[in-house]
Amino acid sequence: MDALPTRDDPRGRRRNRYQHAVAALTGLATAGSLTATGWIAGQAAHTWQTAHQTTTGPGGSSSTGNRHPSTPASATRGDDREGERPRIVLRERPTRTRTSTRYVAPAAPVGGGGTVSSTPTHVTQGAPPAPSSGS
């Protein structure tokens, strides 16, 4: 049986080099993929921000304030008149419950049936049945 390669053995040094090379390549691949993911996410955020940017007001501040992106700009301004804004009315709607019962019969009988008992029953068989004539 061969002994395991030691540190001084050329096979052991070659194996250690391969292990270090694999570890280094794995680390580089991980760092590269994380960097690429961050860059792509940053580009997407920048594109979204550019597409949804509104005009800036006086003093260079945005007129949108601290509102959610899906909220219309008119909802955060104070110059809206009460009559122009749509009114939201919540009301209880009638509901109906419909229940259907469907009975499905199997296409073929399942199992042969029978009984279960804890004590075995001995069945004595008599003479076999007479053969049929085939008609």
Short mmCIF file of C-alpha atoms in Angstrom, two decimals:
data_model
loop_
_atom_site.label_atom_id
_atom_site.label_comp_id
_atom_site.label_asym_id
_atom_site.label_seq_id
_atom_site.Cartn_x
_atom_site.Cartn_y
_atom_site.Cartn_z
CA MET A 1 0.00 0.00 0.00
CA ASP A 2 1.41 3.40 -0.97
CA ALA A 3 1.98 5.97 1.70
CA LEU A 4 0.22 9.31 1.38
CA PRO A 5 2.29 12.01 -0.32
CA THR A 6 4.06 14.31 2.11
CA ARG A 7 4.94 17.97 1.84
CA ASP A 8 8.39 17.12 0.50
CA ASP A 9 7.03 14.68 -2.07
CA PRO A 10 6.57 16.20 -5.56
CA ARG A 11 3.08 14.70 -5.84
CA GLY A 12 2.03 16.41 -2.59
CA ARG A 13 3.39 19.78 -3.72
CA ARG A 14 1.60 19.48 -7.07
CA ARG A 15 -1.65 18.56 -5.32
CA ASN A 16 -1.30 21.54 -2.97
CA ARG A 17 -0.70 23.88 -5.92
CA TYR A 18 -3.85 22.63 -7.60
CA GLN A 19 -5.84 23.08 -4.40
CA HIS A 20 -4.60 26.66 -4.04
CA ALA A 21 -5.29 27.38 -7.71
CA VAL A 22 -8.86 26.08 -7.42
CA ALA A 23 -9.43 28.14 -4.26
CA ALA A 24 -8.06 31.28 -5.93
CA LEU A 25 -10.17 30.81 -9.07
CA THR A 26 -13.28 30.17 -7.00
CA GLY A 27 -12.64 33.36 -5.01
CA LEU A 28 -12.09 35.39 -8.19
CA ALA A 29 -15.25 34.00 -9.77
CA THR A 30 -17.27 34.81 -6.65
CA ALA A 31 -15.91 38.35 -6.43
CA GLY A 32 -16.48 38.89 -10.15
CA SER A 33 -20.06 37.66 -10.07
CA LEU A 34 -20.90 39.82 -7.02
CA THR A 35 -19.34 42.85 -8.70
CA ALA A 36 -21.25 42.21 -11.93
CA THR A 37 -24.52 41.76 -10.03
CA GLY A 38 -24.00 45.03 -8.15
CA TRP A 39 -23.12 46.88 -11.34
CA ILE A 40 -26.21 45.57 -13.15
CA ALA A 41 -28.46 46.48 -10.21
CA GLY A 42 -26.94 49.97 -10.09
CA GLN A 43 -27.49 50.48 -13.82
CA ALA A 44 -31.10 49.33 -13.50
CA ALA A 45 -31.70 51.72 -10.58
CA HIS A 46 -30.10 54.59 -12.49
CA THR A 47 -32.21 53.87 -15.58
CA TRP A 48 -35.40 53.67 -13.51
CA GLN A 49 -34.57 56.92 -11.69
CA THR A 50 -33.86 58.69 -14.97
CA ALA A 51 -37.11 57.45 -16.50
CA HIS A 52 -39.21 58.51 -13.49
CA GLN A 53 -37.46 61.79 -12.76
CA THR A 54 -39.65 64.91 -12.62
CA THR A 55 -38.67 68.50 -13.19
CA THR A 56 -36.86 70.19 -10.35
CA GLY A 57 -38.45 73.11 -8.62
CA PRO A 58 -36.81 76.34 -7.45
CA GLY A 59 -33.65 75.82 -5.43
CA GLY A 60 -32.86 72.56 -7.25
CA SER A 61 -35.14 70.42 -5.08
CA SER A 62 -37.43 67.94 -6.67
CA SER A 63 -41.12 68.72 -6.66
CA THR A 64 -41.99 65.14 -5.82
CA GLY A 65 -40.98 65.32 -2.16
CA ASN A 66 -41.06 62.10 -0.16
CA ARG A 67 -43.80 60.30 -1.99
CA HIS A 68 -44.13 56.78 -3.29
CA PRO A 69 -43.28 56.47 -7.01
CA SER A 70 -46.79 55.26 -7.88
CA THR A 71 -48.46 58.26 -6.16
CA PRO A 72 -49.39 60.99 -8.64
CA ALA A 73 -47.44 64.24 -8.25
CA SER A 74 -50.70 66.17 -7.71
CA ALA A 75 -51.37 64.17 -4.53
CA THR A 76 -48.40 65.73 -2.72
CA ARG A 77 -48.96 69.33 -3.78
CA GLY A 78 -51.01 71.59 -1.54
CA ASP A 79 -52.69 73.52 -4.37
CA ASP A 80 -55.18 70.74 -5.21
CA ARG A 81 -58.81 71.53 -4.85
CA GLU A 82 -60.97 69.06 -2.96
CA GLY A 83 -63.42 68.63 -5.82
CA GLU A 84 -60.77 67.57 -8.35
CA ARG A 85 -59.44 64.63 -6.41
CA PRO A 86 -61.27 61.30 -6.93
CA ARG A 87 -63.08 60.15 -3.85
CA ILE A 88 -62.58 56.60 -2.61
CA VAL A 89 -65.64 55.00 -1.04
CA LEU A 90 -65.39 51.61 0.60
CA ARG A 91 -68.57 49.63 0.90
CA GLU A 92 -69.57 46.10 1.75
CA ARG A 93 -70.42 44.05 -1.31
CA PRO A 94 -72.93 41.18 -1.22
CA THR A 95 -71.46 37.72 -1.41
CA ARG A 96 -72.98 34.38 -2.31
CA THR A 97 -71.65 31.00 -1.37
CA ARG A 98 -72.26 28.23 -3.88
CA THR A 99 -71.66 24.62 -2.92
CA SER A 100 -71.74 21.76 -5.40
CA THR A 101 -71.63 18.10 -4.48
CA ARG A 102 -70.44 15.62 -7.06
CA TYR A 103 -70.37 11.87 -6.57
CA VAL A 104 -67.98 9.95 -8.78
CA ALA A 105 -68.16 6.18 -9.14
CA PRO A 106 -65.00 4.27 -10.02
CA ALA A 107 -64.81 2.79 -13.52
CA ALA A 108 -63.81 -0.64 -12.18
CA PRO A 109 -64.34 -2.18 -8.77
CA VAL A 110 -61.40 -1.67 -6.46
CA GLY A 111 -60.29 -4.66 -4.40
CA GLY A 112 -62.16 -7.84 -3.73
CA GLY A 113 -63.45 -7.04 -0.29
CA GLY A 114 -63.21 -9.39 2.63
CA THR A 115 -62.91 -9.35 6.37
CA VAL A 116 -60.04 -8.84 8.74
CA SER A 117 -59.77 -10.89 11.88
CA SER A 118 -57.09 -11.51 14.46
CA THR A 119 -57.47 -15.28 14.44
CA PRO A 120 -56.83 -17.22 11.27
CA THR A 121 -59.74 -19.06 9.80
CA HIS A 122 -59.17 -22.43 8.21
CA VAL A 123 -61.14 -23.00 5.08
CA THR A 124 -61.41 -26.50 3.83
CA GLN A 125 -61.83 -26.77 0.14
CA GLY A 126 -64.13 -29.29 -1.35
CA ALA A 127 -63.98 -30.71 -4.84
CA PRO A 128 -63.02 -28.23 -7.56
CA PRO A 129 -65.83 -26.90 -9.70
CA ALA A 130 -66.72 -28.74 -12.90
CA PRO A 131 -65.09 -27.36 -16.05
CA SER A 132 -67.33 -25.27 -18.23
CA SER A 133 -68.12 -26.20 -21.79
CA GLY A 134 -66.94 -22.80 -23.08
CA SER A 135 -70.32 -21.50 -24.18
#
